[in-house]
PDB file of C-alpha atoms and ligand atoms in Angstrom:
ATOM      1  CA  MET A1342       0.037  -0.080  -0.077  1.00  0.00           C
ATOM      2  CA  ASP A1343       1.407   3.271  -0.636  1.00  0.00           C
ATOM      3  CA  ASN A1344      -0.658   6.292   0.711  1.00  0.00           C
ATOM      4  CA  ARG A1345       1.067   9.020  -1.520  1.00  0.00           C
ATOM      5  CA  PRO A1346      -1.365  11.018  -3.759  1.00  0.00           C
ATOM      6  CA  ILE A1347      -1.069  10.148  -7.458  1.00  0.00           C
ATOM      7  CA  GLY A1348      -0.462  13.648  -9.832  1.00  0.00           C
ATOM      8  CA  VAL A1349      -1.511  14.692 -13.021  1.00  0.00           C
ATOM      9  CA  PHE A1350      -0.774  17.069 -15.667  1.00  0.00           C
ATOM     10  CA  ASP A1351      -2.318  18.951 -18.789  1.00  0.00           C
ATOM     11  CA  SER A1352      -1.905  22.195 -20.600  1.00  0.00           C
ATOM     12  CA  GLY A1353      -4.865  22.902 -18.783  1.00  0.00           C
ATOM     13  CA  LEU A1354      -8.507  21.437 -18.505  1.00  0.00           C
ATOM     14  CA  GLY A1355      -8.108  18.320 -20.825  1.00  0.00           C
ATOM     15  CA  GLY A1356      -6.369  16.271 -17.906  1.00  0.00           C
ATOM     16  CA  LEU A1357      -9.454  16.326 -16.013  1.00  0.00           C
ATOM     17  CA  THR A1358     -11.046  14.117 -18.195  1.00  0.00           C
ATOM     18  CA  ALA A1359      -8.379  11.382 -16.792  1.00  0.00           C
ATOM     19  CA  VAL A1360      -9.389  12.807 -12.924  1.00  0.00           C
ATOM     20  CA  LYS A1361     -12.951  11.947 -13.470  1.00  0.00           C
ATOM     21  CA  ALA A1362     -12.218   8.553 -14.475  1.00  0.00           C
ATOM     22  CA  LEU A1363      -9.670   8.135 -11.393  1.00  0.00           C
ATOM     23  CA  ARG A1364     -12.462   9.317  -9.304  1.00  0.00           C
ATOM     24  CA  ARG A1365     -14.520   6.634 -10.680  1.00  0.00           C
ATOM     25  CA  LEU A1366     -12.261   3.848 -10.546  1.00  0.00           C
ATOM     26  CA  LEU A1367     -10.480   4.640  -7.506  1.00  0.00           C
ATOM     27  CA  PRO A1368     -12.471   6.583  -4.881  1.00  0.00           C
ATOM     28  CA  GLY A1369      -9.775   5.942  -2.316  1.00  0.00           C
ATOM     29  CA  GLU A1370      -6.334   8.236  -4.245  1.00  0.00           C
ATOM     30  CA  ASP A1371      -5.617  11.760  -3.909  1.00  0.00           C
ATOM     31  CA  ILE A1372      -5.379  13.118  -6.452  1.00  0.00           C
ATOM     32  CA  VAL A1373      -2.987  16.496  -7.311  1.00  0.00           C
ATOM     33  CA  TYR A1374      -3.727  18.022 -10.946  1.00  0.00           C
ATOM     34  CA  PHE A1375      -1.505  20.700 -12.747  1.00  0.00           C
ATOM     35  CA  GLY A1376      -3.163  22.258 -15.388  1.00  0.00           C
ATOM     36  CA  ASP A1377      -0.903  24.867 -17.009  1.00  0.00           C
ATOM     37  CA  THR A1378      -3.479  27.762 -18.780  1.00  0.00           C
ATOM     38  CA  GLY A1379      -0.888  30.191 -18.551  1.00  0.00           C
ATOM     39  CA  ARG A1380       0.923  28.739 -21.256  1.00  0.00           C
ATOM     40  CA  ILE A1381      -2.092  26.614 -23.043  1.00  0.00           C
ATOM     41  CA  PRO A1382      -2.088  25.139 -25.921  1.00  0.00           C
ATOM     42  CA  TYR A1383       1.318  22.926 -26.265  1.00  0.00           C
ATOM     43  CA  GLY A1384       0.132  21.557 -29.468  1.00  0.00           C
ATOM     44  CA  THR A1385       0.652  24.734 -31.478  1.00  0.00           C
ATOM     45  CA  ARG A1386       4.398  24.604 -30.285  1.00  0.00           C
ATOM     46  CA  SER A1387       7.774  23.204 -31.010  1.00  0.00           C
ATOM     47  CA  ARG A1388       8.758  19.554 -29.034  1.00  0.00           C
ATOM     48  CA  GLU A1389      11.180  21.346 -27.044  1.00  0.00           C
ATOM     49  CA  THR A1390       8.983  23.946 -25.812  1.00  0.00           C
ATOM     50  CA  ILE A1391       6.668  21.291 -25.233  1.00  0.00           C
ATOM     51  CA  ILE A1392       9.184  19.608 -23.546  1.00  0.00           C
ATOM     52  CA  LYS A1393      10.518  22.311 -21.263  1.00  0.00           C
ATOM     53  CA  TYR A1394       7.022  22.882 -20.197  1.00  0.00           C
ATOM     54  CA  ALA A1395       6.456  19.193 -19.389  1.00  0.00           C
ATOM     55  CA  ASP A1396       9.515  18.953 -17.162  1.00  0.00           C
ATOM     56  CA  GLN A1397       8.380  21.829 -15.303  1.00  0.00           C
ATOM     57  CA  ASP A1398       5.344  20.302 -14.942  1.00  0.00           C
ATOM     58  CA  ILE A1399       6.266  17.205 -13.414  1.00  0.00           C
ATOM     59  CA  ARG A1400       8.697  18.905 -10.909  1.00  0.00           C
ATOM     60  CA  PHE A1401       5.848  21.218 -10.039  1.00  0.00           C
ATOM     61  CA  LEU A1402       4.207  17.707  -9.282  1.00  0.00           C
ATOM     62  CA  GLN A1403       6.987  16.262  -7.455  1.00  0.00           C
ATOM     63  CA  THR A1404       6.867  18.480  -4.870  1.00  0.00           C
ATOM     64  CA  PHE A1405       3.827  16.784  -3.392  1.00  0.00           C
ATOM     65  CA  ASP A1406       6.016  13.528  -2.923  1.00  0.00           C
ATOM     66  CA  VAL A1407       3.356  11.603  -5.933  1.00  0.00           C
ATOM     67  CA  LYS A1408       3.478   7.693  -5.904  1.00  0.00           C
ATOM     68  CA  MET A1409       3.107   8.085 -10.153  1.00  0.00           C
ATOM     69  CA  ILE A1410       2.334  10.967 -12.570  1.00  0.00           C
ATOM     70  CA  VAL A1411      -0.106  10.952 -15.103  1.00  0.00           C
ATOM     71  CA  VAL A1412       0.787  12.651 -18.249  1.00  0.00           C
ATOM     72  CA  ALA A1413      -2.966  13.270 -19.137  1.00  0.00           C
ATOM     73  CA  CYS A1414      -1.921  15.468 -22.085  1.00  0.00           C
ATOM     74  CA  GLY A1415      -1.882  13.782 -25.752  1.00  0.00           C
ATOM     75  CA  THR A1416       0.954  16.085 -26.764  1.00  0.00           C
ATOM     76  CA  VAL A1417       3.437  15.816 -24.034  1.00  0.00           C
ATOM     77  CA  SER A1418       2.437  11.855 -24.480  1.00  0.00           C
ATOM     78  CA  SER A1419       3.478  11.779 -27.753  1.00  0.00           C
ATOM     79  CA  MET A1420       6.685  13.110 -27.326  1.00  0.00           C
ATOM     80  CA  LEU A1421       8.186  11.272 -24.073  1.00  0.00           C
ATOM     81  CA  ASN A1422       8.912   7.911 -26.338  1.00  0.00           C
ATOM     82  CA  VAL A1423      11.277  10.283 -29.180  1.00  0.00           C
ATOM     83  CA  THR A1424      13.237  12.508 -26.437  1.00  0.00           C
ATOM     84  CA  PRO A1425      15.989  10.152 -25.657  1.00  0.00           C
ATOM     85  CA  GLY A1426      17.624  11.295 -22.205  1.00  0.00           C
ATOM     86  CA  PHE A1427      13.601  12.250 -20.968  1.00  0.00           C
ATOM     87  CA  GLN A1428      13.295  10.898 -17.801  1.00  0.00           C
ATOM     88  CA  VAL A1429      11.070  10.988 -14.661  1.00  0.00           C
ATOM     89  CA  ASN A1430      12.344   9.966 -11.486  1.00  0.00           C
ATOM     90  CA  VAL A1431       9.102   8.211 -10.276  1.00  0.00           C
ATOM     91  CA  PRO A1432       6.804   6.048 -12.194  1.00  0.00           C
ATOM     92  CA  TYR A1433       4.329   8.080 -15.016  1.00  0.00           C
ATOM     93  CA  THR A1434       2.325   6.807 -17.791  1.00  0.00           C
ATOM     94  CA  GLY A1435       0.748   8.882 -20.549  1.00  0.00           C
ATOM     95  CA  VAL A1436      -2.035   8.263 -22.847  1.00  0.00           C
ATOM     96  CA  LEU A1437      -1.277   7.322 -25.611  1.00  0.00           C
ATOM     97  CA  VAL A1438      -0.378   3.468 -25.491  1.00  0.00           C
ATOM     98  CA  PRO A1439      -3.825   3.236 -23.080  1.00  0.00           C
ATOM     99  CA  ALA A1440      -5.985   4.723 -25.804  1.00  0.00           C
ATOM    100  CA  ALA A1441      -3.955   2.783 -28.927  1.00  0.00           C
ATOM    101  CA  GLN A1442      -4.540  -0.373 -27.050  1.00  0.00           C
ATOM    102  CA  ALA A1443      -8.195  -0.036 -26.571  1.00  0.00           C
ATOM    103  CA  ALA A1444      -8.364   1.161 -30.111  1.00  0.00           C
ATOM    104  CA  CYS A1445      -6.898  -1.877 -31.298  1.00  0.00           C
ATOM    105  CA  VAL A1446      -8.863  -4.095 -29.299  1.00  0.00           C
ATOM    106  CA  LEU A1447     -12.714  -2.618 -29.498  1.00  0.00           C
ATOM    107  CA  SER A1448     -12.303  -1.774 -33.375  1.00  0.00           C
ATOM    108  CA  SER A1449     -14.412  -4.185 -35.844  1.00  0.00           C
ATOM    109  CA  GLY A1450     -12.656  -3.322 -38.469  1.00  0.00           C
ATOM    110  CA  GLY A1451      -9.340  -2.037 -38.702  1.00  0.00           C
ATOM    111  CA  LYS A1452     -10.509   1.358 -39.580  1.00  0.00           C
ATOM    112  CA  ILE A1453      -9.169   3.777 -36.640  1.00  0.00           C
ATOM    113  CA  GLY A1454      -9.401   7.607 -36.796  1.00  0.00           C
ATOM    114  CA  VAL A1455      -7.144   9.184 -34.421  1.00  0.00           C
ATOM    115  CA  ILE A1456      -8.281  13.493 -33.319  1.00  0.00           C
ATOM    116  CA  GLY A1457      -5.452  15.036 -31.719  1.00  0.00           C
ATOM    117  CA  THR A1458      -3.027  18.550 -31.951  1.00  0.00           C
ATOM    118  CA  GLN A1459      -1.134  19.306 -34.448  1.00  0.00           C
ATOM    119  CA  ALA A1460       1.927  18.414 -32.676  1.00  0.00           C
ATOM    120  CA  THR A1461       0.487  15.475 -31.771  1.00  0.00           C
ATOM    121  CA  ILE A1462      -0.730  14.199 -35.151  1.00  0.00           C
ATOM    122  CA  ARG A1463       2.746  15.444 -36.823  1.00  0.00           C
ATOM    123  CA  SER A1464       4.474  13.148 -34.494  1.00  0.00           C
ATOM    124  CA  GLY A1465       2.856  10.026 -35.792  1.00  0.00           C
ATOM    125  CA  GLU A1466       3.359   8.082 -32.592  1.00  0.00           C
ATOM    126  CA  PHE A1467      -0.620   7.441 -32.546  1.00  0.00           C
ATOM    127  CA  GLY A1468      -0.155   5.284 -35.770  1.00  0.00           C
ATOM    128  CA  ARG A1469       3.395   4.231 -35.081  1.00  0.00           C
ATOM    129  CA  ILE A1470       1.542   2.483 -31.654  1.00  0.00           C
ATOM    130  CA  ILE A1471      -1.453   1.104 -33.157  1.00  0.00           C
ATOM    131  CA  ARG A1472       0.435  -0.396 -35.831  1.00  0.00           C
ATOM    132  CA  GLY A1473       2.383  -2.187 -34.013  1.00  0.00           C
ATOM    133  CA  ILE A1474      -0.360  -3.770 -31.936  1.00  0.00           C
ATOM    134  CA  ARG A1475      -2.422  -4.389 -35.220  1.00  0.00           C
ATOM    135  CA  PRO A1476      -0.630  -4.368 -38.407  1.00  0.00           C
ATOM    136  CA  GLU A1477      -3.315  -4.277 -40.770  1.00  0.00           C
ATOM    137  CA  ALA A1478      -5.170  -1.504 -39.087  1.00  0.00           C
ATOM    138  CA  GLN A1479      -5.812   1.286 -41.684  1.00  0.00           C
ATOM    139  CA  VAL A1480      -4.861   5.003 -39.572  1.00  0.00           C
ATOM    140  CA  PHE A1481      -6.525   8.226 -40.352  1.00  0.00           C
ATOM    141  CA  GLY A1482      -5.335  10.878 -38.572  1.00  0.00           C
ATOM    142  CA  ASN A1483      -6.627  14.159 -38.359  1.00  0.00           C
ATOM    143  CA  ALA A1484      -4.952  17.985 -36.241  1.00  0.00           C
ATOM    144  CA  CYS A1485      -8.014  19.795 -34.431  1.00  0.00           C
ATOM    145  CA  PRO A1486      -6.622  22.617 -33.221  1.00  0.00           C
ATOM    146  CA  LEU A1487      -9.660  24.268 -33.071  1.00  0.00           C
ATOM    147  CA  LEU A1488     -11.240  22.212 -30.440  1.00  0.00           C
ATOM    148  CA  VAL A1489      -8.831  23.043 -27.369  1.00  0.00           C
ATOM    149  CA  PRO A1490      -9.630  26.641 -27.326  1.00  0.00           C
ATOM    150  CA  ILE A1491     -13.264  25.983 -27.759  1.00  0.00           C
ATOM    151  CA  VAL A1492     -13.412  23.779 -24.523  1.00  0.00           C
ATOM    152  CA  GLU A1493     -10.813  25.964 -22.249  1.00  0.00           C
ATOM    153  CA  ALA A1494     -13.803  28.808 -23.486  1.00  0.00           C
ATOM    154  CA  GLY A1495     -16.372  26.430 -22.257  1.00  0.00           C
ATOM    155  CA  LEU A1496     -18.340  25.971 -25.140  1.00  0.00           C
ATOM    156  CA  VAL A1497     -18.702  22.126 -23.953  1.00  0.00           C
ATOM    157  CA  GLN A1498     -22.797  22.233 -24.061  1.00  0.00           C
ATOM    158  CA  PRO A1499     -23.978  19.518 -26.412  1.00  0.00           C
ATOM    159  CA  ASP A1500     -26.151  21.921 -28.555  1.00  0.00           C
ATOM    160  CA  ASN A1501     -23.235  24.728 -29.242  1.00  0.00           C
ATOM    161  CA  PRO A1502     -23.533  25.536 -32.326  1.00  0.00           C
ATOM    162  CA  ILE A1503     -19.596  26.554 -32.425  1.00  0.00           C
ATOM    163  CA  ALA A1504     -18.595  23.157 -31.835  1.00  0.00           C
ATOM    164  CA  ARG A1505     -20.657  21.127 -33.749  1.00  0.00           C
ATOM    165  CA  GLU A1506     -19.628  23.567 -36.424  1.00  0.00           C
ATOM    166  CA  ALA A1507     -15.820  22.461 -35.417  1.00  0.00           C
ATOM    167  CA  VAL A1508     -16.005  19.327 -34.666  1.00  0.00           C
ATOM    168  CA  ALA A1509     -18.062  18.401 -38.346  1.00  0.00           C
ATOM    169  CA  MET A1510     -15.095  20.496 -40.335  1.00  0.00           C
ATOM    170  CA  TYR A1511     -12.717  18.261 -38.875  1.00  0.00           C
ATOM    171  CA  LEU A1512     -14.417  15.159 -39.008  1.00  0.00           C
ATOM    172  CA  ALA A1513     -15.766  15.107 -41.709  1.00  0.00           C
ATOM    173  CA  PRO A1514     -13.172  13.681 -43.529  1.00  0.00           C
ATOM    174  CA  LEU A1515     -12.625  10.865 -40.875  1.00  0.00           C
ATOM    175  CA  LYS A1516     -16.658  10.035 -41.618  1.00  0.00           C
ATOM    176  CA  GLU A1517     -15.985   9.452 -45.432  1.00  0.00           C
ATOM    177  CA  ALA A1518     -13.400   7.623 -44.783  1.00  0.00           C
ATOM    178  CA  GLY A1519     -16.006   5.496 -43.157  1.00  0.00           C
ATOM    179  CA  ILE A1520     -13.567   4.745 -40.120  1.00  0.00           C
ATOM    180  CA  ASP A1521     -15.516   2.480 -36.938  1.00  0.00           C
ATOM    181  CA  THR A1522     -13.509   3.853 -33.902  1.00  0.00           C
ATOM    182  CA  LEU A1523     -12.481   7.160 -33.061  1.00  0.00           C
ATOM    183  CA  VAL A1524      -9.682   8.189 -30.926  1.00  0.00           C
ATOM    184  CA  LEU A1525      -9.762  11.016 -28.903  1.00  0.00           C
ATOM    185  CA  GLY A1526      -6.070  11.288 -28.919  1.00  0.00           C
ATOM    186  CA  CYS A1527      -6.302  15.052 -27.006  1.00  0.00           C
ATOM    187  CA  THR A1528      -7.577  14.841 -23.504  1.00  0.00           C
ATOM    188  CA  HIS A1529      -9.681  17.928 -24.035  1.00  0.00           C
ATOM    189  CA  TYR A1530     -11.645  16.478 -26.601  1.00  0.00           C
ATOM    190  CA  PRO A1531     -14.199  14.086 -24.793  1.00  0.00           C
ATOM    191  CA  LEU A1532     -15.519  17.245 -23.196  1.00  0.00           C
ATOM    192  CA  LEU A1533     -16.702  17.143 -26.906  1.00  0.00           C
ATOM    193  CA  TYR A1534     -17.615  13.563 -26.747  1.00  0.00           C
ATOM    194  CA  ASP A1535     -21.683  14.209 -26.948  1.00  0.00           C
ATOM    195  CA  VAL A1536     -20.924  17.072 -29.814  1.00  0.00           C
ATOM    196  CA  ILE A1537     -18.252  13.999 -31.477  1.00  0.00           C
ATOM    197  CA  ASN A1538     -21.079  11.532 -31.268  1.00  0.00           C
ATOM    198  CA  ALA A1539     -23.891  12.711 -32.395  1.00  0.00           C
ATOM    199  CA  TYR A1540     -21.787  14.345 -35.319  1.00  0.00           C
ATOM    200  CA  LEU A1541     -21.403  10.186 -35.989  1.00  0.00           C
ATOM    201  CA  ASP A1542     -24.724   9.458 -35.877  1.00  0.00           C
ATOM    202  CA  TYR A1543     -23.547   7.246 -32.915  1.00  0.00           C
ATOM    203  CA  GLN A1544     -21.907   4.285 -34.951  1.00  0.00           C
ATOM    204  CA  VAL A1545     -18.587   5.319 -34.251  1.00  0.00           C
ATOM    205  CA  THR A1546     -16.684   3.690 -30.870  1.00  0.00           C
ATOM    206  CA  LEU A1547     -14.832   6.460 -29.456  1.00  0.00           C
ATOM    207  CA  VAL A1548     -11.849   6.026 -27.198  1.00  0.00           C
ATOM    208  CA  ASP A1549     -11.640   8.154 -24.239  1.00  0.00           C
ATOM    209  CA  SER A1550      -7.586   8.611 -24.056  1.00  0.00           C
ATOM    210  CA  GLY A1551      -8.914   9.956 -20.063  1.00  0.00           C
ATOM    211  CA  SER A1552     -10.813   7.225 -19.456  1.00  0.00           C
ATOM    212  CA  GLU A1553      -8.034   4.718 -20.973  1.00  0.00           C
ATOM    213  CA  VAL A1554      -4.900   5.864 -19.034  1.00  0.00           C
ATOM    214  CA  ALA A1555      -6.840   5.566 -15.600  1.00  0.00           C
ATOM    215  CA  ARG A1556      -7.843   2.383 -16.348  1.00  0.00           C
ATOM    216  CA  TYR A1557      -4.121   1.885 -17.020  1.00  0.00           C
ATOM    217  CA  VAL A1558      -3.222   3.561 -13.500  1.00  0.00           C
ATOM    218  CA  ARG A1559      -5.471   1.201 -11.659  1.00  0.00           C
ATOM    219  CA  GLY A1560      -3.740  -1.804 -12.999  1.00  0.00           C
ATOM    220  CA  TYR A1561      -0.310  -0.551 -12.724  1.00  0.00           C
ATOM    221  CA  LEU A1562      -1.024   0.436  -9.274  1.00  0.00           C
ATOM    222  CA  ALA A1563      -3.262  -2.677  -8.020  1.00  0.00           C
ATOM    223  CA  SER A1564       0.021  -4.954  -9.582  1.00  0.00           C
ATOM    224  CA  HIS A1565       2.698  -2.939  -7.992  1.00  0.00           C
ATOM    225  CA  ASN A1566       0.780  -2.959  -4.430  1.00  0.00           C
ATOM    226  CA  LEU A1567       1.044   0.686  -4.678  1.00  0.00           C
ATOM    227  CA  LEU A1568      -2.990   1.206  -4.254  1.00  0.00           C
ATOM    228  CA  ASN A1569      -3.999   3.919  -1.189  1.00  0.00           C
ATOM    229  CA  SER A1570      -5.105   1.660   1.645  1.00  0.00           C
ATOM    230  CA  GLN A1571      -8.749   3.665   1.539  1.00  0.00           C
ATOM    231  CA  SER A1572     -11.061   2.307  -0.585  1.00  0.00           C
ATOM    232  CA  SER A1573     -12.843   6.023  -1.089  1.00  0.00           C
ATOM    233  CA  GLY A1574     -12.703   9.255   0.009  1.00  0.00           C
ATOM    234  CA  GLY A1575      -9.475  10.164  -1.787  1.00  0.00           C
ATOM    235  CA  SER A1576      -8.978  14.167  -1.820  1.00  0.00           C
ATOM    236  CA  PHE A1577      -8.358  15.995  -4.964  1.00  0.00           C
ATOM    237  CA  ASP A1578      -6.382  19.137  -5.209  1.00  0.00           C
ATOM    238  CA  PHE A1579      -5.811  21.801  -8.605  1.00  0.00           C
ATOM    239  CA  TYR A1580      -3.164  24.079  -9.175  1.00  0.00           C
ATOM    240  CA  VAL A1581      -3.144  26.155 -12.701  1.00  0.00           C
ATOM    241  CA  SER A1582      -0.684  28.644 -13.933  1.00  0.00           C
ATOM    242  CA  ASP A1583      -3.424  31.122 -14.662  1.00  0.00           C
ATOM    243  CA  GLN A1584      -6.382  32.637 -12.521  1.00  0.00           C
ATOM    244  CA  VAL A1585      -8.770  30.589 -11.250  1.00  0.00           C
ATOM    245  CA  ASP A1586     -12.369  31.561 -12.476  1.00  0.00           C
ATOM    246  CA  GLY A1587     -12.799  30.075 -15.955  1.00  0.00           C
ATOM    247  CA  PHE A1588     -10.906  26.386 -15.087  1.00  0.00           C
ATOM    248  CA  ILE A1589     -13.058  26.362 -12.118  1.00  0.00           C
ATOM    249  CA  LYS A1590     -16.341  27.130 -13.827  1.00  0.00           C
ATOM    250  CA  THR A1591     -15.582  24.527 -17.023  1.00  0.00           C
ATOM    251  CA  ALA A1592     -13.979  21.982 -14.119  1.00  0.00           C
ATOM    252  CA  GLU A1593     -17.305  21.799 -12.328  1.00  0.00           C
ATOM    253  CA  PHE A1594     -19.587  21.785 -15.326  1.00  0.00           C
ATOM    254  CA  PHE A1595     -17.567  18.756 -16.017  1.00  0.00           C
ATOM    255  CA  LEU A1596     -16.801  17.172 -13.028  1.00  0.00           C
ATOM    256  CA  GLY A1597     -20.149  17.658 -11.889  1.00  0.00           C
ATOM    257  CA  GLU A1598     -19.363  18.827  -8.402  1.00  0.00           C
ATOM    258  CA  ALA A1599     -18.386  22.013  -6.496  1.00  0.00           C
ATOM    259  CA  ILE A1600     -13.879  22.529  -6.900  1.00  0.00           C
ATOM    260  CA  SER A1601     -13.859  26.745  -5.949  1.00  0.00           C
ATOM    261  CA  GLN A1602     -11.906  25.655  -2.302  1.00  0.00           C
ATOM    262  CA  GLN A1603      -9.589  23.206  -3.803  1.00  0.00           C
ATOM    263  CA  VAL A1604      -8.198  25.447  -6.518  1.00  0.00           C
ATOM    264  CA  SER A1605      -4.879  27.532  -5.954  1.00  0.00           C
ATOM    265  CA  GLN A1606      -2.560  29.574  -8.666  1.00  0.00           C
ATOM    266  CA  VAL A1607       1.087  28.491  -9.182  1.00  0.00           C
ATOM    267  CA  ASP A1608       3.640  30.734 -10.160  1.00  0.00           C
ATOM    268  CA  ILE A1609       5.026  27.872 -12.654  1.00  0.00           C
ATOM    269  CA  ASP A1610       8.104  29.972 -13.761  1.00  0.00           C
ATOM    270  CA  ARG A1611       9.391  29.722 -10.527  1.00  0.00           C
ATOM    271  CA  ILE A1612       9.554  26.087  -9.922  1.00  0.00           C
TER     272      ILE A1612
HETATM  273  N1  LIG B2179      -5.047  18.192 -23.667  1.00  0.00           N
HETATM  274  C1  LIG B2179      -3.597  18.650 -24.748  1.00  0.00           C
HETATM  275  C2  LIG B2179      -3.616  17.063 -25.203  1.00  0.00           C
HETATM  276  O1  LIG B2179      -4.060  16.177 -25.155  1.00  0.00           O
HETATM  277  C3  LIG B2179      -3.225  19.871 -24.899  1.00  0.00           C
HETATM  278  C4  LIG B2179      -4.085  20.665 -25.498  1.00  0.00           C
HETATM  279  C5  LIG B2179      -2.857  21.670 -25.920  1.00  0.00           C
HETATM  280  O2  LIG B2179      -2.395  22.064 -25.425  1.00  0.00           O
HETATM  281  O3  LIG B2179      -2.407  21.956 -26.928  1.00  0.00           O
HETATM  282  O4  LIG B2179      -3.393  17.386 -26.396  1.00  0.00           O
END
């Protein structure tokens, strides 16, 4: 047993998709979340900048003596394997492998769509991992840069016209290609789950990278005897690098619970 917290980070709200799933699957775990809202988006930046930010985010979480770090950001996750020398001295996981594994299991015909940030799609990592597991799979990728600002602006209600229009624009070629499974390869996108599902006429299996990484974390902690000794009542604390107000509003809408007492602002450049 290990009663230290789990550290989770993303550039903003997206990693909450992992937090929500972690709280459902592991209600006894304490969670410390960092959302780099002052420097979002990551997905349009160079690899060097993304890795520099990720390194600071991880060092911040390590000040809480976390037992594991969840890189709840597809963009950072897609850089980790291809960055020699990148080291974290606690167990950690990104979202790519858990999400790719789920897609390979769930896909009926091997026609798998992947949506993510520009950096994630440009890296080609999802395709490489999926074909490593299921060599005959056909992978159709598309970068969706407008979806992150739409989520951060809180435009996530299923009937929001801007969200619907943007989703339609980005998913049209994948729908046309006849995908049977779609990986939401940026953790922000599951906040638009209903909009995406509706656009695809509820005919495509959606893989939520936040939920899949949470499942992976549960398995990892259980198999390494690192679970918290309590089975419920885990705490959660949120830190952001910009003002807390906008974050709280959308986070509460998505998580379905009040969090304003647990959110603080941190100066990430001082870490
Ligand atoms: N949620 C992130 C991801 O999964 C980052 C989005 C961004 O900062 O561009 O890719």
